[in-house]
mmCIF file of C-alpha atoms in Angstrom:
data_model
loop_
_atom_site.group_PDB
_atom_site.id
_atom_site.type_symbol
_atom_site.label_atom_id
_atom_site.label_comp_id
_atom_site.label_asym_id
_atom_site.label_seq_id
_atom_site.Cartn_x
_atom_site.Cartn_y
_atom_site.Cartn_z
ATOM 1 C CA UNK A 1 -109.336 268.575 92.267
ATOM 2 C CA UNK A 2 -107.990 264.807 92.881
ATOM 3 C CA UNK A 3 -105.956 266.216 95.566
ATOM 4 C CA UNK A 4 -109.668 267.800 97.483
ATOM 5 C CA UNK A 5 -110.815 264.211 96.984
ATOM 6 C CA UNK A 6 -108.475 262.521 98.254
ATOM 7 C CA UNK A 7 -107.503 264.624 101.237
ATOM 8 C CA UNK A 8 -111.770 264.420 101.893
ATOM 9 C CA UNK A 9 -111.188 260.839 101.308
ATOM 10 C CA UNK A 10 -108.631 260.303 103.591
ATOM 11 C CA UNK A 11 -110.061 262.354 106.419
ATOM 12 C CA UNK A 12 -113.218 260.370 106.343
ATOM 13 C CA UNK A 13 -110.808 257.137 106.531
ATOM 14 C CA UNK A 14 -108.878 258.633 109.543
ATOM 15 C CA UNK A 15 -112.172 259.689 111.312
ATOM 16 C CA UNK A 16 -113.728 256.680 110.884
ATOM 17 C CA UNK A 17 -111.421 254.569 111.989
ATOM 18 C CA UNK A 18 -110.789 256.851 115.373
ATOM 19 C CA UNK A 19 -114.180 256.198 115.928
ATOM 20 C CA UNK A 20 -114.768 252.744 115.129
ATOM 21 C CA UNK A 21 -111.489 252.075 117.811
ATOM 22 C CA UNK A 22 -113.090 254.538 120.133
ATOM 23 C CA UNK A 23 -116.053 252.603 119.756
ATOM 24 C CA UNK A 24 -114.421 249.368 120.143
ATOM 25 C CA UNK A 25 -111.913 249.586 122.633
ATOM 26 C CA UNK A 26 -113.062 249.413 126.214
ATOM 27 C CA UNK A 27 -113.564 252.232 128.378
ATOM 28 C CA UNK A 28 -110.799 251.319 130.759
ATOM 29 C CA UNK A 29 -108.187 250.988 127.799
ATOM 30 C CA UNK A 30 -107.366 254.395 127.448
ATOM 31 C CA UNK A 31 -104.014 254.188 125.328
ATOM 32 C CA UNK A 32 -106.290 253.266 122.380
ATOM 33 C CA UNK A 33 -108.936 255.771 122.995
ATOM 34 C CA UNK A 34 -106.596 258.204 123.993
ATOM 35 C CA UNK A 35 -103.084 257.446 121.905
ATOM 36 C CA UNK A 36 -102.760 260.839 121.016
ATOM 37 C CA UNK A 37 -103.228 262.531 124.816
ATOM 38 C CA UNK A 38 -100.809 258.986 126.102
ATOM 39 C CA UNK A 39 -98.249 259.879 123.204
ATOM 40 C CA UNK A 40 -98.077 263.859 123.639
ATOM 41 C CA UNK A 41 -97.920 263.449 127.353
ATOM 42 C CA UNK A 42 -95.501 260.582 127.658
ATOM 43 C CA UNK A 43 -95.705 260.830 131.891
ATOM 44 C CA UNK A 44 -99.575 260.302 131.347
#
């Protein structure tokens, strides 16, 4: 059960903060809205 929690716990960390940088970075930054899309890419 610890292992539930944490994974929820850690989820809700990881989402929050993708949204909280989403939220702060400007729209015309897109390597910190989008570092996933920028890193899988590469050419991008």
């Amino acid at each position: 059960m610890s292992f539930a929690v944490i994974g929820i716990f850690v989820a809700a960390s990881v989402l929050a903060g993708i949204c909280i940088a989403a939220i702060k970075a400007p729209e015309g930054d897109g390597d910190h809205g989008h570092g996933h899309g920028h890193h899988g890419h590469g050419h991008h």
